[in-house]
Amino acid sequence: MYTLGIDIGSTTSKAVILKDGSDIIASSVVVATVGTDGVPKAVEGVMEESGLAIGDMSCTVATGYGRQTYEGADHQVSELSCHALGVYRIFKDARTIIDIGGQDAKVLALNEQGRMINFVMNDKCAAGTGRFLDVMANILNLKIEQLEIEAQKSQNPVSISSTCTVFAESEVISQLAAGAKIPDLVEGICRSVAARTAALAKRVGVREKVCMSGGVARNAAIRRAMSRELGMDIAYDEKAQIMGALGAAIYGFSKVKQGEN
């Protein structure tokens, strides 16, 4: 049995095909704003990788920011539930999940059975999100994947005090004009994101094991800064960016097993 999970984020579309609810046989990630051709490309990617077709899927589940826009899904499920399912599949001892998305940041608390028992979300401001990092990278004339590399070179991190993306942009420009080094600015930016997200986590009540999910989790500088803020290790898996899609595919499998599809 094959199930397809599609995570339609604000800036990236992810897709995962599961076999019998356990084996990931294909995954794809397409960077494209919601409402564009990102979703079809992500689905096409997993079909090509697996050699399967949409008709072979027993259930298709859409999640994420743009899940309501996808008409080909059998179910549409909150990304909170899907990230919980995906992370718990990889980390059975996960109790806190930090997911920094393109437009928001979410922190989930799980119980011993992997069920979400609490959450908090910042979706009112771009500060502390992937969008914030994109804006800062553009100011510094860097690609988003270069942030991690530059941060490792920092010897004297610059404090970014502004909690608003617009004001932080002005602050970074002023620091550049004053002669601040790019690595120090990048490390300061990463610490700023971590500080804002850690504040959310503390509202939920942080319990180990703490895991990061989503695309921003791939940035080791963010993970280091988050560990520093929380005073505990951050668990990470290379599948972090597809956790939501993985959880959606797991959800689809459960629905088929229950005879609800």
C-alpha positions as YAML, in Angstrom:
chain: A
units: angstrom
residues:
- id: 1
  name: MET
  ca: [0.00, 0.00, 0.00]
- id: 2
  name: TYR
  ca: [1.26, 3.44, -0.93]
- id: 3
  name: THR
  ca: [0.28, 6.74, 0.66]
- id: 4
  name: LEU
  ca: [1.26, 10.23, -0.45]
- id: 5
  name: GLY
  ca: [1.86, 13.12, 1.92]
- id: 6
  name: ILE
  ca: [2.16, 16.65, 0.56]
- id: 7
  name: ASP
  ca: [3.31, 19.53, 2.76]
- id: 8
  name: ILE
  ca: [2.45, 22.81, 1.04]
- id: 9
  name: GLY
  ca: [4.49, 25.45, 2.80]
- id: 10
  name: SER
  ca: [4.48, 29.18, 2.13]
- id: 11
  name: THR
  ca: [7.81, 28.98, 0.32]
- id: 12
  name: THR
  ca: [8.47, 25.26, -0.27]
- id: 13
  name: SER
  ca: [6.45, 22.20, -1.29]
- id: 14
  name: LYS
  ca: [7.45, 18.78, 0.00]
- id: 15
  name: ALA
  ca: [6.12, 15.34, -0.93]
- id: 16
  name: VAL
  ca: [6.71, 11.86, 0.49]
- id: 17
  name: ILE
  ca: [5.51, 8.43, -0.62]
- id: 18
  name: LEU
  ca: [5.30, 5.77, 2.09]
- id: 19
  name: LYS
  ca: [5.02, 2.05, 1.49]
- id: 20
  name: ASP
  ca: [2.88, 0.19, 4.03]
- id: 21
  name: GLY
  ca: [3.05, 3.12, 6.41]
- id: 22
  name: SER
  ca: [6.73, 2.72, 7.22]
- id: 23
  name: ASP
  ca: [9.19, 2.81, 4.32]
- id: 24
  name: ILE
  ca: [9.96, 6.12, 2.61]
- id: 25
  name: ILE
  ca: [10.37, 5.14, -1.03]
- id: 26
  name: ALA
  ca: [10.48, 8.66, -2.48]
- id: 27
  name: SER
  ca: [10.66, 12.27, -1.36]
- id: 28
  name: SER
  ca: [11.01, 15.64, -3.06]
- id: 29
  name: VAL
  ca: [11.43, 19.28, -2.10]
- id: 30
  name: VAL
  ca: [10.59, 22.14, -4.46]
- id: 31
  name: VAL
  ca: [11.26, 25.75, -3.53]
- id: 32
  name: ALA
  ca: [8.30, 27.71, -4.86]
- id: 33
  name: THR
  ca: [5.75, 30.08, -3.33]
- id: 34
  name: VAL
  ca: [2.34, 28.60, -2.55]
- id: 35
  name: GLY
  ca: [-0.04, 29.03, -5.47]
- id: 36
  name: THR
  ca: [2.64, 28.40, -8.09]
- id: 37
  name: ASP
  ca: [3.69, 25.14, -9.76]
- id: 38
  name: GLY
  ca: [5.63, 23.98, -6.70]
- id: 39
  name: VAL
  ca: [3.11, 21.33, -5.66]
- id: 40
  name: PRO
  ca: [2.76, 19.66, -9.08]
- id: 41
  name: LYS
  ca: [6.54, 19.60, -9.38]
- id: 42
  name: ALA
  ca: [6.95, 18.06, -5.92]
- id: 43
  name: VAL
  ca: [4.37, 15.38, -6.72]
- id: 44
  name: GLU
  ca: [5.94, 14.76, -10.12]
- id: 45
  name: GLY
  ca: [9.30, 14.37, -8.41]
- id: 46
  name: VAL
  ca: [8.20, 11.57, -6.09]
- id: 47
  name: MET
  ca: [6.32, 9.80, -8.86]
- id: 48
  name: GLU
  ca: [9.41, 9.80, -11.06]
- id: 49
  name: GLU
  ca: [11.65, 8.63, -8.22]
- id: 50
  name: SER
  ca: [9.30, 5.81, -7.21]
- id: 51
  name: GLY
  ca: [8.12, 4.78, -10.68]
- id: 52
  name: LEU
  ca: [4.54, 5.06, -9.45]
- id: 53
  name: ALA
  ca: [1.52, 7.11, -10.50]
- id: 54
  name: ILE
  ca: [-1.14, 9.03, -8.59]
- id: 55
  name: GLY
  ca: [-3.53, 6.16, -9.28]
- id: 56
  name: ASP
  ca: [-1.29, 3.86, -7.25]
- id: 57
  name: MET
  ca: [-1.81, 5.91, -4.09]
- id: 58
  name: SER
  ca: [-4.29, 4.45, -1.61]
- id: 59
  name: CYS
  ca: [-4.59, 7.85, 0.09]
- id: 60
  name: THR
  ca: [-3.28, 11.36, -0.47]
- id: 61
  name: VAL
  ca: [-3.07, 13.82, 2.43]
- id: 62
  name: ALA
  ca: [-2.26, 17.53, 2.15]
- id: 63
  name: THR
  ca: [-0.92, 19.59, 5.02]
- id: 64
  name: GLY
  ca: [0.80, 22.91, 5.54]
- id: 65
  name: TYR
  ca: [0.08, 26.56, 4.91]
- id: 66
  name: GLY
  ca: [-1.51, 25.93, 1.50]
- id: 67
  name: ARG
  ca: [-3.28, 22.63, 2.12]
- id: 68
  name: GLN
  ca: [-6.70, 24.11, 1.33]
- id: 69
  name: THR
  ca: [-5.50, 24.97, -2.18]
- id: 70
  name: TYR
  ca: [-4.81, 21.37, -3.21]
- id: 71
  name: GLU
  ca: [-7.85, 19.66, -4.69]
- id: 72
  name: GLY
  ca: [-6.30, 16.24, -5.17]
- id: 73
  name: ALA
  ca: [-6.14, 15.28, -1.49]
- id: 74
  name: ASP
  ca: [-8.38, 12.76, 0.25]
- id: 75
  name: HIS
  ca: [-7.74, 14.55, 3.54]
- id: 76
  name: GLN
  ca: [-6.42, 17.95, 4.63]
- id: 77
  name: VAL
  ca: [-4.68, 17.95, 8.01]
- id: 78
  name: SER
  ca: [-3.05, 20.62, 10.17]
- id: 79
  name: GLU
  ca: [0.73, 20.81, 9.88]
- id: 80
  name: LEU
  ca: [0.92, 20.67, 13.68]
- id: 81
  name: SER
  ca: [-0.45, 17.13, 13.73]
- id: 82
  name: CYS
  ca: [1.66, 16.07, 10.77]
- id: 83
  name: HIS
  ca: [4.94, 17.37, 12.18]
- id: 84
  name: ALA
  ca: [4.14, 15.57, 15.43]
- id: 85
  name: LEU
  ca: [3.56, 12.31, 13.54]
- id: 86
  name: GLY
  ca: [6.65, 12.71, 11.39]
- id: 87
  name: VAL
  ca: [9.05, 13.61, 14.19]
- id: 88
  name: TYR
  ca: [7.70, 10.92, 16.52]
- id: 89
  name: ARG
  ca: [8.29, 8.33, 13.80]
- id: 90
  name: ILE
  ca: [11.99, 9.25, 13.81]
- id: 91
  name: PHE
  ca: [12.43, 10.18, 17.49]
- id: 92
  name: LYS
  ca: [10.25, 8.08, 19.79]
- id: 93
  name: ASP
  ca: [11.54, 10.02, 22.79]
- id: 94
  name: ALA
  ca: [10.68, 13.45, 21.34]
- id: 95
  name: ARG
  ca: [8.80, 15.64, 23.80]
- id: 96
  name: THR
  ca: [9.30, 19.11, 22.28]
- id: 97
  name: ILE
  ca: [9.28, 19.96, 18.57]
- id: 98
  name: ILE
  ca: [10.51, 23.28, 17.23]
- id: 99
  name: ASP
  ca: [9.44, 24.02, 13.66]
- id: 100
  name: ILE
  ca: [10.57, 27.30, 12.10]
- id: 101
  name: GLY
  ca: [8.69, 27.73, 8.84]
- id: 102
  name: GLY
  ca: [8.78, 30.30, 6.09]
- id: 103
  name: GLN
  ca: [6.07, 32.50, 7.61]
- id: 104
  name: ASP
  ca: [5.72, 31.28, 11.18]
- id: 105
  name: ALA
  ca: [7.37, 29.45, 14.05]
- id: 106
  name: LYS
  ca: [5.71, 26.67, 16.01]
- id: 107
  name: VAL
  ca: [6.60, 24.77, 19.17]
- id: 108
  name: LEU
  ca: [4.77, 21.53, 19.99]
- id: 109
  name: ALA
  ca: [4.70, 19.54, 23.21]
- id: 110
  name: LEU
  ca: [4.22, 15.76, 22.91]
- id: 111
  name: ASN
  ca: [3.35, 13.14, 25.48]
- id: 112
  name: GLU
  ca: [4.99, 9.72, 25.76]
- id: 113
  name: GLN
  ca: [2.67, 8.31, 23.08]
- id: 114
  name: GLY
  ca: [3.63, 11.04, 20.61]
- id: 115
  name: ARG
  ca: [0.33, 12.90, 20.89]
- id: 116
  name: MET
  ca: [0.41, 16.68, 20.78]
- id: 117
  name: ILE
  ca: [-0.73, 18.01, 24.15]
- id: 118
  name: ASN
  ca: [0.10, 21.70, 23.71]
- id: 119
  name: PHE
  ca: [1.47, 24.13, 21.17]
- id: 120
  name: VAL
  ca: [2.24, 27.78, 20.63]
- id: 121
  name: MET
  ca: [2.67, 29.61, 17.33]
- id: 122
  name: ASN
  ca: [4.04, 32.91, 16.12]
- id: 123
  name: ASP
  ca: [2.25, 33.73, 12.85]
- id: 124
  name: LYS
  ca: [1.82, 37.48, 13.31]
- id: 125
  name: CYS
  ca: [5.36, 38.65, 12.57]
- id: 126
  name: ALA
  ca: [8.08, 37.50, 10.17]
- id: 127
  name: ALA
  ca: [10.81, 37.96, 12.79]
- id: 128
  name: GLY
  ca: [12.10, 34.59, 13.94]
- id: 129
  name: THR
  ca: [10.99, 32.80, 10.76]
- id: 130
  name: GLY
  ca: [12.51, 31.58, 7.53]
- id: 131
  name: ARG
  ca: [11.34, 34.78, 5.86]
- id: 132
  name: PHE
  ca: [13.44, 36.78, 8.34]
- id: 133
  name: LEU
  ca: [16.50, 34.75, 7.36]
- id: 134
  name: ASP
  ca: [15.76, 35.28, 3.65]
- id: 135
  name: VAL
  ca: [15.56, 39.05, 4.15]
- id: 136
  name: MET
  ca: [18.79, 39.12, 6.15]
- id: 137
  name: ALA
  ca: [20.61, 36.97, 3.59]
- id: 138
  name: ASN
  ca: [19.56, 39.34, 0.81]
- id: 139
  name: ILE
  ca: [20.86, 42.35, 2.72]
- id: 140
  name: LEU
  ca: [24.21, 40.62, 3.18]
- id: 141
  name: ASN
  ca: [24.25, 39.46, -0.45]
- id: 142
  name: LEU
  ca: [24.40, 35.83, 0.61]
- id: 143
  name: LYS
  ca: [22.52, 32.72, -0.42]
- id: 144
  name: ILE
  ca: [20.45, 31.22, 2.38]
- id: 145
  name: GLU
  ca: [22.68, 28.13, 2.52]
- id: 146
  name: GLN
  ca: [25.74, 30.35, 3.08]
- id: 147
  name: LEU
  ca: [24.45, 31.61, 6.44]
- id: 148
  name: GLU
  ca: [25.57, 28.48, 8.28]
- id: 149
  name: ILE
  ca: [29.05, 28.69, 6.74]
- id: 150
  name: GLU
  ca: [29.52, 32.37, 7.55]
- id: 151
  name: ALA
  ca: [28.27, 31.98, 11.12]
- id: 152
  name: GLN
  ca: [31.00, 29.41, 11.80]
- id: 153
  name: LYS
  ca: [33.62, 32.12, 11.11]
- id: 154
  name: SER
  ca: [32.24, 34.52, 13.70]
- id: 155
  name: GLN
  ca: [34.56, 35.67, 16.48]
- id: 156
  name: ASN
  ca: [32.53, 38.55, 17.90]
- id: 157
  name: PRO
  ca: [28.78, 38.10, 17.26]
- id: 158
  name: VAL
  ca: [26.80, 41.28, 16.77]
- id: 159
  name: SER
  ca: [23.65, 41.59, 18.87]
- id: 160
  name: ILE
  ca: [20.52, 42.19, 16.79]
- id: 161
  name: SER
  ca: [18.12, 43.81, 19.24]
- id: 162
  name: SER
  ca: [15.18, 44.69, 16.99]
- id: 163
  name: THR
  ca: [12.24, 42.32, 17.21]
- id: 164
  name: CYS
  ca: [10.69, 43.56, 13.96]
- id: 165
  name: THR
  ca: [12.01, 42.42, 10.58]
- id: 166
  name: VAL
  ca: [11.84, 45.93, 9.12]
- id: 167
  name: PHE
  ca: [13.71, 47.47, 12.04]
- id: 168
  name: ALA
  ca: [16.18, 44.59, 12.14]
- id: 169
  name: GLU
  ca: [16.90, 45.20, 8.45]
- id: 170
  name: SER
  ca: [17.79, 48.80, 9.22]
- id: 171
  name: GLU
  ca: [19.87, 47.69, 12.18]
- id: 172
  name: VAL
  ca: [21.90, 45.25, 10.08]
- id: 173
  name: ILE
  ca: [22.49, 47.91, 7.39]
- id: 174
  name: SER
  ca: [23.69, 50.32, 10.07]
- id: 175
  name: GLN
  ca: [26.01, 47.69, 11.53]
- id: 176
  name: LEU
  ca: [27.46, 47.04, 8.07]
- id: 177
  name: ALA
  ca: [28.07, 50.76, 7.59]
- id: 178
  name: ALA
  ca: [29.83, 50.85, 10.98]
- id: 179
  name: GLY
  ca: [32.22, 48.13, 9.85]
- id: 180
  name: ALA
  ca: [30.72, 45.00, 11.40]
- id: 181
  name: LYS
  ca: [31.99, 41.79, 9.81]
- id: 182
  name: ILE
  ca: [29.52, 39.64, 7.90]
- id: 183
  name: PRO
  ca: [30.23, 36.44, 9.90]
- id: 184
  name: ASP
  ca: [29.55, 38.31, 13.15]
- id: 185
  name: LEU
  ca: [26.32, 39.72, 11.75]
- id: 186
  name: VAL
  ca: [25.18, 36.30, 10.52]
- id: 187
  name: GLU
  ca: [25.84, 34.70, 13.91]
- id: 188
  name: GLY
  ca: [23.94, 37.56, 15.56]
- id: 189
  name: ILE
  ca: [21.02, 37.03, 13.18]
- id: 190
  name: CYS
  ca: [20.92, 33.31, 13.94]
- id: 191
  name: ARG
  ca: [21.01, 33.99, 17.67]
- id: 192
  name: SER
  ca: [18.17, 36.50, 17.26]
- id: 193
  name: VAL
  ca: [15.99, 33.88, 15.55]
- id: 194
  name: ALA
  ca: [16.86, 31.32, 18.22]
- id: 195
  name: ALA
  ca: [16.07, 33.75, 21.05]
- id: 196
  name: ARG
  ca: [12.61, 34.52, 19.70]
- id: 197
  name: THR
  ca: [11.79, 30.87, 19.12]
- id: 198
  name: ALA
  ca: [13.18, 29.81, 22.49]
- id: 199
  name: ALA
  ca: [10.83, 32.32, 24.12]
- id: 200
  name: LEU
  ca: [7.92, 30.53, 22.43]
- id: 201
  name: ALA
  ca: [9.24, 27.17, 23.58]
- id: 202
  name: LYS
  ca: [9.43, 28.32, 27.18]
- id: 203
  name: ARG
  ca: [5.75, 29.27, 27.03]
- id: 204
  name: VAL
  ca: [4.92, 25.66, 26.18]
- id: 205
  name: GLY
  ca: [7.30, 24.22, 28.75]
- id: 206
  name: VAL
  ca: [10.44, 22.68, 27.26]
- id: 207
  name: ARG
  ca: [11.02, 18.98, 27.91]
- id: 208
  name: GLU
  ca: [13.74, 16.81, 26.46]
- id: 209
  name: LYS
  ca: [14.18, 15.42, 23.91]
- id: 210
  name: VAL
  ca: [13.96, 18.63, 21.91]
- id: 211
  name: CYS
  ca: [13.83, 18.14, 18.14]
- id: 212
  name: MET
  ca: [13.91, 20.63, 15.29]
- id: 213
  name: SER
  ca: [11.73, 20.10, 12.24]
- id: 214
  name: GLY
  ca: [11.31, 21.98, 8.97]
- id: 215
  name: GLY
  ca: [13.71, 23.55, 6.48]
- id: 216
  name: VAL
  ca: [15.35, 26.04, 8.85]
- id: 217
  name: ALA
  ca: [16.44, 23.10, 11.01]
- id: 218
  name: ARG
  ca: [19.05, 22.29, 8.35]
- id: 219
  name: ASN
  ca: [20.98, 25.39, 9.42]
- id: 220
  name: ALA
  ca: [23.50, 24.18, 12.01]
- id: 221
  name: ALA
  ca: [24.08, 27.74, 13.22]
- id: 222
  name: ILE
  ca: [20.39, 28.02, 14.16]
- id: 223
  name: ARG
  ca: [20.54, 24.66, 15.93]
- id: 224
  name: ARG
  ca: [23.64, 25.70, 17.89]
- id: 225
  name: ALA
  ca: [22.04, 29.00, 18.84]
- id: 226
  name: MET
  ca: [18.84, 27.23, 19.90]
- id: 227
  name: SER
  ca: [20.80, 24.78, 22.04]
- id: 228
  name: ARG
  ca: [22.57, 27.74, 23.64]
- id: 229
  name: GLU
  ca: [19.28, 29.51, 24.38]
- id: 230
  name: LEU
  ca: [17.56, 26.46, 25.86]
- id: 231
  name: GLY
  ca: [20.59, 24.99, 27.61]
- id: 232
  name: MET
  ca: [20.03, 21.54, 26.15]
- id: 233
  name: ASP
  ca: [20.90, 19.47, 23.10]
- id: 234
  name: ILE
  ca: [18.83, 19.76, 19.93]
- id: 235
  name: ALA
  ca: [18.07, 16.53, 18.07]
- id: 236
  name: TYR
  ca: [18.17, 16.72, 14.29]
- id: 237
  name: ASP
  ca: [17.59, 14.34, 11.42]
- id: 238
  name: GLU
  ca: [18.47, 14.89, 7.78]
- id: 239
  name: LYS
  ca: [14.79, 14.35, 6.95]
- id: 240
  name: ALA
  ca: [13.83, 17.44, 8.98]
- id: 241
  name: GLN
  ca: [12.50, 19.36, 5.97]
- id: 242
  name: ILE
  ca: [10.10, 16.58, 4.96]
- id: 243
  name: MET
  ca: [8.76, 15.78, 8.45]
- id: 244
  name: GLY
  ca: [5.40, 17.40, 7.70]
- id: 245
  name: ALA
  ca: [4.96, 15.47, 4.46]
- id: 246
  name: LEU
  ca: [6.09, 12.28, 6.20]
- id: 247
  name: GLY
  ca: [3.50, 12.82, 8.91]
- id: 248
  name: ALA
  ca: [0.82, 13.42, 6.28]
- id: 249
  name: ALA
  ca: [1.67, 10.12, 4.59]
- id: 250
  name: ILE
  ca: [1.56, 8.34, 7.96]
- id: 251
  name: TYR
  ca: [-1.85, 9.89, 8.63]
- id: 252
  name: GLY
  ca: [-3.05, 8.65, 5.25]
- id: 253
  name: PHE
  ca: [-1.93, 5.12, 6.06]
- id: 254
  name: SER
  ca: [-3.82, 5.20, 9.37]
- id: 255
  name: LYS
  ca: [-6.99, 6.32, 7.59]
- id: 256
  name: VAL
  ca: [-6.78, 3.48, 5.07]
- id: 257
  name: LYS
  ca: [-6.20, 0.96, 7.87]
- id: 258
  name: GLN
  ca: [-9.28, 2.32, 9.63]
- id: 259
  name: GLY
  ca: [-11.28, 1.91, 6.44]
- id: 260
  name: GLU
  ca: [-11.93, 5.64, 6.18]
- id: 261
  name: ASN
  ca: [-10.61, 6.11, 2.67]
...
